[in-house]
PDB file of C-alpha atoms in Angstrom:
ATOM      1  CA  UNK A   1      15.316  46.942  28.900  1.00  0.00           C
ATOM      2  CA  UNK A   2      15.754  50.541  29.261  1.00  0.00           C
ATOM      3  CA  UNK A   3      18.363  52.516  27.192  1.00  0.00           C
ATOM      4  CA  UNK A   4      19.075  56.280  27.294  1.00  0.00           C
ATOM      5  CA  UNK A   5      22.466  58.816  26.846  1.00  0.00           C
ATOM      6  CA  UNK A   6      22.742  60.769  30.364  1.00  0.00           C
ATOM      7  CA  UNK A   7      25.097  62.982  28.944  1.00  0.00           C
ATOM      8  CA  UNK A   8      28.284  63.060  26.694  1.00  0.00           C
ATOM      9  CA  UNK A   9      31.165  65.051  25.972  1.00  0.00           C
ATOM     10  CA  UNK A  10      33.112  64.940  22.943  1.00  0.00           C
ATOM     11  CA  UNK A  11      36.929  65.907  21.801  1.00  0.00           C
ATOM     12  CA  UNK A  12      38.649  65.544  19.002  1.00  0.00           C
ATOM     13  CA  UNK A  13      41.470  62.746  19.626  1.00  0.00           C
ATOM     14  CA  UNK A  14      44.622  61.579  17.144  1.00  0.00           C
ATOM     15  CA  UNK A  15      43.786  64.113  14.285  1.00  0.00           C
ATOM     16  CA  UNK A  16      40.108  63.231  12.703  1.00  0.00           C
ATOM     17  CA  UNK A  17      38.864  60.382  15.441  1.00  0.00           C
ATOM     18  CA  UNK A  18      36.387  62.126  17.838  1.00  0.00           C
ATOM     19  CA  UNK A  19      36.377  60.876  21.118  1.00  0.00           C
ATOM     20  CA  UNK A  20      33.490  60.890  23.564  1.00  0.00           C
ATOM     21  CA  UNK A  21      33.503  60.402  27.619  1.00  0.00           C
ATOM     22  CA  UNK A  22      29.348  59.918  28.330  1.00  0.00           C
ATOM     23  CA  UNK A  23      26.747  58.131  30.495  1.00  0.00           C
ATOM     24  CA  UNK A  24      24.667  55.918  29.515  1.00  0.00           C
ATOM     25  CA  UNK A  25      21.673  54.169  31.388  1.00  0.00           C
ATOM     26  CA  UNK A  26      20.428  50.638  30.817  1.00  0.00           C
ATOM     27  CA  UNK A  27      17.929  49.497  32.964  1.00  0.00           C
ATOM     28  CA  UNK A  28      17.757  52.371  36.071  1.00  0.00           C
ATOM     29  CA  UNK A  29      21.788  51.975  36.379  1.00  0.00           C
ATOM     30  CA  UNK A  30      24.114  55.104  34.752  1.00  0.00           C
ATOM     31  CA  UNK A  31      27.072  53.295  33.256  1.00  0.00           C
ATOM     32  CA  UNK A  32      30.533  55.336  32.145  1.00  0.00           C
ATOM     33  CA  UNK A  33      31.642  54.652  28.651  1.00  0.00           C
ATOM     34  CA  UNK A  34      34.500  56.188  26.876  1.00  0.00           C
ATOM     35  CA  UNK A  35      33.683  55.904  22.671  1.00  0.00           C
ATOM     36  CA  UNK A  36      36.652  56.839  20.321  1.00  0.00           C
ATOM     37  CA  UNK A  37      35.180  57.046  16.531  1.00  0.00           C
ATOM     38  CA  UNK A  38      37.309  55.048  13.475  1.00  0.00           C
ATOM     39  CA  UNK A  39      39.422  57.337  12.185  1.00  0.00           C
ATOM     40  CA  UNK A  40      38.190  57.202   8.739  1.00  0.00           C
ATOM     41  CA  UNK A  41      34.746  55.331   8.360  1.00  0.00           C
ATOM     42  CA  UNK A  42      35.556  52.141   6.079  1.00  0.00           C
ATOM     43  CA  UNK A  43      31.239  51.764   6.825  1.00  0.00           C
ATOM     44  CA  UNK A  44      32.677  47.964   8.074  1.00  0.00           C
ATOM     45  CA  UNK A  45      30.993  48.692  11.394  1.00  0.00           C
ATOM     46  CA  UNK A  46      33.582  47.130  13.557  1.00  0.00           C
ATOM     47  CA  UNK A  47      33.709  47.671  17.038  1.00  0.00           C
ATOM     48  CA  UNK A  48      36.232  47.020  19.884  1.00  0.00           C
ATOM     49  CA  UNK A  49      34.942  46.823  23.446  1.00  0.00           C
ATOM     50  CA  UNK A  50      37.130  46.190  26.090  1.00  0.00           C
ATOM     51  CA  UNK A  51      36.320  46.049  29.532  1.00  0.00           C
ATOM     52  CA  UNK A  52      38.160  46.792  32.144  1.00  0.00           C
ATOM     53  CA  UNK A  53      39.610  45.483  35.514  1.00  0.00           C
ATOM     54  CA  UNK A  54      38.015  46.026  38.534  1.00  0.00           C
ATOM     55  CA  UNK A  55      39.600  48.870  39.723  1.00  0.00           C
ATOM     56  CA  UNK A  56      40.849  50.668  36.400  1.00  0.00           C
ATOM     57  CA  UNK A  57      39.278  54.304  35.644  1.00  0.00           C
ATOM     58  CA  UNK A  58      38.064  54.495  31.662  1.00  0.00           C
ATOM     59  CA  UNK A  59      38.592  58.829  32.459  1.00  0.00           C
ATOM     60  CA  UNK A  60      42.277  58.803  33.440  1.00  0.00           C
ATOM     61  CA  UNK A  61      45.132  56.531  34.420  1.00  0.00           C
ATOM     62  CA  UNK A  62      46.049  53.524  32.952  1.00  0.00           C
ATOM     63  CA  UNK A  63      42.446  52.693  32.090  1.00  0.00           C
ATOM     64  CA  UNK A  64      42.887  55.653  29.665  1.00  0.00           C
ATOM     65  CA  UNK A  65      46.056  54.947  28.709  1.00  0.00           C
ATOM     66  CA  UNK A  66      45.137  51.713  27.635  1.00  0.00           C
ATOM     67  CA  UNK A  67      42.365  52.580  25.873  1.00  0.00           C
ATOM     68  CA  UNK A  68      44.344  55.466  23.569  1.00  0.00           C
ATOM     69  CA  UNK A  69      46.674  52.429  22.687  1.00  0.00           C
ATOM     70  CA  UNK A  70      44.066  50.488  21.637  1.00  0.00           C
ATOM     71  CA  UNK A  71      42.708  52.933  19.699  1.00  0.00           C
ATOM     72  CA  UNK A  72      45.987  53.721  18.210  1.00  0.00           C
ATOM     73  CA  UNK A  73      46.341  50.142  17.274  1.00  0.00           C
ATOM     74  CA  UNK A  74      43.487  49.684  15.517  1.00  0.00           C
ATOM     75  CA  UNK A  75      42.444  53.034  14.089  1.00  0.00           C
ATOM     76  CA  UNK A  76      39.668  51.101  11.821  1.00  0.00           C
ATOM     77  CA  UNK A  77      37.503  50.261  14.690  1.00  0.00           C
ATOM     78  CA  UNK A  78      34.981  51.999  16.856  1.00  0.00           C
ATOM     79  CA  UNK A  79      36.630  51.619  20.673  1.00  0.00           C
ATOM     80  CA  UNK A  80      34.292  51.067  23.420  1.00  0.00           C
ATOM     81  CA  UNK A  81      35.534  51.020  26.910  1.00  0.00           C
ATOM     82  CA  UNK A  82      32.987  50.431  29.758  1.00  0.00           C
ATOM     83  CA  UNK A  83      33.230  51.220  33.146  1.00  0.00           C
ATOM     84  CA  UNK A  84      33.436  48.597  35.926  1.00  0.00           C
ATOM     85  CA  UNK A  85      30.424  49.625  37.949  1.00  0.00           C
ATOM     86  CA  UNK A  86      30.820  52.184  40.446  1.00  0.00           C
ATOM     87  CA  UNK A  87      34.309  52.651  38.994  1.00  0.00           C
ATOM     88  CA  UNK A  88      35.408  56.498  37.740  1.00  0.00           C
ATOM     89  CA  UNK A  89      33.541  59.399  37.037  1.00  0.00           C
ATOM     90  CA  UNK A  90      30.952  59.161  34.473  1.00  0.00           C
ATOM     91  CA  UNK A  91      28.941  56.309  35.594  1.00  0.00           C
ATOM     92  CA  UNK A  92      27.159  56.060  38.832  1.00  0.00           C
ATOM     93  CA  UNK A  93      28.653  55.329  42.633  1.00  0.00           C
ATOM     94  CA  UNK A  94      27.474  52.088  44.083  1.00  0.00           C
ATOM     95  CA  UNK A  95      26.502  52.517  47.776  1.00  0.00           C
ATOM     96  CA  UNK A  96      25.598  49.970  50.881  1.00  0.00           C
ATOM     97  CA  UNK A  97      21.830  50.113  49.009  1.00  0.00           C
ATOM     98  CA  UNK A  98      22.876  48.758  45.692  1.00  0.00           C
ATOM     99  CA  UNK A  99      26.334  47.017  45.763  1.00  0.00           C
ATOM    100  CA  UNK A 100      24.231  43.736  45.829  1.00  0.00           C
ATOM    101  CA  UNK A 101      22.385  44.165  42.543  1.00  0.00           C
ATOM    102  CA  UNK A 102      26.058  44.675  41.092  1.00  0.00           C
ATOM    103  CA  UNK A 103      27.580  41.037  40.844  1.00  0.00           C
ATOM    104  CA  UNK A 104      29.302  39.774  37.558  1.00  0.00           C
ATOM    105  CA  UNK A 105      25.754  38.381  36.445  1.00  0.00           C
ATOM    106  CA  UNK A 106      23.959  41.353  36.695  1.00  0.00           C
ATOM    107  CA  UNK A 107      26.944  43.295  35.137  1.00  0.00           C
ATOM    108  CA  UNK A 108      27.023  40.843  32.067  1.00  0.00           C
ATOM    109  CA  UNK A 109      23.375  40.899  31.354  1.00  0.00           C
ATOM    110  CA  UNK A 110      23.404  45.070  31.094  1.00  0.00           C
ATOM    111  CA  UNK A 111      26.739  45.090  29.255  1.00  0.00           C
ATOM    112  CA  UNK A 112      25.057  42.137  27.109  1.00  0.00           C
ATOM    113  CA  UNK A 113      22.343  44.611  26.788  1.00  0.00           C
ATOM    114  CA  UNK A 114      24.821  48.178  26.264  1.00  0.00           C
ATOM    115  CA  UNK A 115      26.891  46.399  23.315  1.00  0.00           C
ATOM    116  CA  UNK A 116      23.940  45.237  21.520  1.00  0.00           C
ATOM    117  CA  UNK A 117      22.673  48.883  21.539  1.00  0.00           C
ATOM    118  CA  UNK A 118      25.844  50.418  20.723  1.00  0.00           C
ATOM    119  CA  UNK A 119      26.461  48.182  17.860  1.00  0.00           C
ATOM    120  CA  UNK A 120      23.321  46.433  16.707  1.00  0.00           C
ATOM    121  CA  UNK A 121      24.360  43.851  14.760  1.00  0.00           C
ATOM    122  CA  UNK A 122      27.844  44.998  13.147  1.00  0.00           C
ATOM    123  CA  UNK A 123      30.678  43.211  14.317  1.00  0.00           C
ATOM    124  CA  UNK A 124      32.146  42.902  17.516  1.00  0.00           C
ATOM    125  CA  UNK A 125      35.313  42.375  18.865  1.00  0.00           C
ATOM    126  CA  UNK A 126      35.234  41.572  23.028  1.00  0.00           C
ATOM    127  CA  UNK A 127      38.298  41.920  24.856  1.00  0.00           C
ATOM    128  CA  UNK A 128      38.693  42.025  28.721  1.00  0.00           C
ATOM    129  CA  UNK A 129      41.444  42.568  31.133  1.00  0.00           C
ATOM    130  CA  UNK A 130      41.259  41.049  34.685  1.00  0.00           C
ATOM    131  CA  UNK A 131      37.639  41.423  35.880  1.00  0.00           C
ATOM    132  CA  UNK A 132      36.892  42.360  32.788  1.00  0.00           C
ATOM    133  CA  UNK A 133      37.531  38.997  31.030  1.00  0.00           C
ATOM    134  CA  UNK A 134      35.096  37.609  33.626  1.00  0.00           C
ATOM    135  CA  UNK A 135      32.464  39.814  32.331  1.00  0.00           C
ATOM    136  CA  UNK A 136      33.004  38.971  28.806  1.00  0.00           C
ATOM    137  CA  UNK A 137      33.314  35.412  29.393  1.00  0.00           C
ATOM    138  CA  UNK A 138      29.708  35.664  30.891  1.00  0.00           C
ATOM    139  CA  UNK A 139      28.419  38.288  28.234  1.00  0.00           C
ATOM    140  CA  UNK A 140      28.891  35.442  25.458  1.00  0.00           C
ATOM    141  CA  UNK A 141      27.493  32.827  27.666  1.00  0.00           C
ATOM    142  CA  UNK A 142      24.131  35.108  27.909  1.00  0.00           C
ATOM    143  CA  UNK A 143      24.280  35.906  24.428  1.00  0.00           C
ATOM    144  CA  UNK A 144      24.780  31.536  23.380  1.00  0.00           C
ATOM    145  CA  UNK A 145      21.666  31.223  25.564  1.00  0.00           C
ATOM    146  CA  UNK A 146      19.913  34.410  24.171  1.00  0.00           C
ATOM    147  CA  UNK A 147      20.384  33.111  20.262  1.00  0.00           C
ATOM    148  CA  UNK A 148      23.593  34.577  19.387  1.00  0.00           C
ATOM    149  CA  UNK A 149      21.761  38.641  18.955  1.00  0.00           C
ATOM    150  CA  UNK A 150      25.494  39.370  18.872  1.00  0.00           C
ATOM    151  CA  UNK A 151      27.552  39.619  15.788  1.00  0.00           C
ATOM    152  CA  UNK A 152      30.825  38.721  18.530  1.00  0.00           C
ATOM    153  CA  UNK A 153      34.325  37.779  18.854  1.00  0.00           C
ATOM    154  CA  UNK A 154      36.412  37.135  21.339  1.00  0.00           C
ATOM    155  CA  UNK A 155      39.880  39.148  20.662  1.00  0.00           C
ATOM    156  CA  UNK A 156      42.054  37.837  24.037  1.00  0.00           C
ATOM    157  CA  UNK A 157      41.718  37.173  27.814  1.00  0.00           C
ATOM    158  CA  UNK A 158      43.518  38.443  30.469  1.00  0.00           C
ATOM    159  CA  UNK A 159      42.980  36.281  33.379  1.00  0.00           C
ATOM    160  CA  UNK A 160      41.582  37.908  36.741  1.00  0.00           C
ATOM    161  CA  UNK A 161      43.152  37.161  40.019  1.00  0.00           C
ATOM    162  CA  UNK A 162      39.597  37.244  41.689  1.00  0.00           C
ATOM    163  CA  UNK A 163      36.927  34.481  41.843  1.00  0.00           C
ATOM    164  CA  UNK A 164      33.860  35.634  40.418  1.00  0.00           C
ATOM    165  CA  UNK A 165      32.055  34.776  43.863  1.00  0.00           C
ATOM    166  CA  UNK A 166      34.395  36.498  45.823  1.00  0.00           C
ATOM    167  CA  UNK A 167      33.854  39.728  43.588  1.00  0.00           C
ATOM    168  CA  UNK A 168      31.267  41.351  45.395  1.00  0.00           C
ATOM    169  CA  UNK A 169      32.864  40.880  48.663  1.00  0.00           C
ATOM    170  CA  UNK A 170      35.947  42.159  47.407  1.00  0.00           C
ATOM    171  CA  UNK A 171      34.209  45.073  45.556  1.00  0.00           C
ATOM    172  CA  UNK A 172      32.744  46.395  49.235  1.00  0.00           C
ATOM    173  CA  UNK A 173      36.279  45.339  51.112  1.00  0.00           C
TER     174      UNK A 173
END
């Protein structure tokens, strides 16, 4: 599939981690990610990537909030948060056109697709919250069936309150 940085702005965050809010495409869809750097690199390579609920913004809110405690709690680790699609600022809107190609299938497969290019084959930690949990649960499904291309770990499960084939229904209200 197809892989390119949109754009990206950086800021330094907790002292010496940078901290970057950018866009990234995979396959013709612009998804928001929010990347805060290891404080000091240790060269282990070890990513966090937490998805979020459906409804939580990775710019501001408790999405961000969240995400600043994570990285506080492990200031080893790359964090990666990615955007629920059509979610927040930096990625793109969904509309009446495209809200169909945006189920928890076709979100797994890119994210399947996003964490592999954001972290090759270092190791990765997976941790969702609500929807998000969904996602990941399916992300290491496609990766089992794929060959394992993922050097991943589950790290916890929040449970969502929505059935996964009620989400695009609820997504569009």
């Amino acid at each position: 599939g197809h892989i390119a940085l949109l754009e990206a702005e950086s800021s330094p965050l907790f002292g010496t981690r940078v901290d970057t809010l950018c866009t990234i495409e995979v396959d013709g869809y612009a998804h928001g990610v929010h990347i805060t750097e290891p404080e000091i690199d240790h060269n282990s390579g070890m990513s966090l990537v937490h998805f979020p609920g459906f409804s939580e913004i990775i710019e501001s809110g408790p999405g961000r909030i969240l995400h600043d405690s994570l990285a506080q709690a492990f200031p080893d680790v790359r964090l990666i948060s990615i955007a629920t699609d059509g979610i927040g600022s930096t990625g793109e809107k969904l509309t009446c056109q495209n809200v169909w190609d945006h189920g928890i299938e076709q979100m797994a497969e890119r994210r399947h697709k996003l964490v592999q290019a954001l972290c090759d084959d270092k190791p990765v930690m997976l941790q969702g919250l609500s929807m998000g949990s969904v996602i990941v649960n399916r992300i290491l499904s496609q990766d089992m069936r794929s060959g394992h291309r993922l050097n991943a770990y589950p790290l916890n499960f929040d449970t969502a309150l929505v059935v996964p084939k009620l989400a695009k229904i609820c997504m569009i209200g």
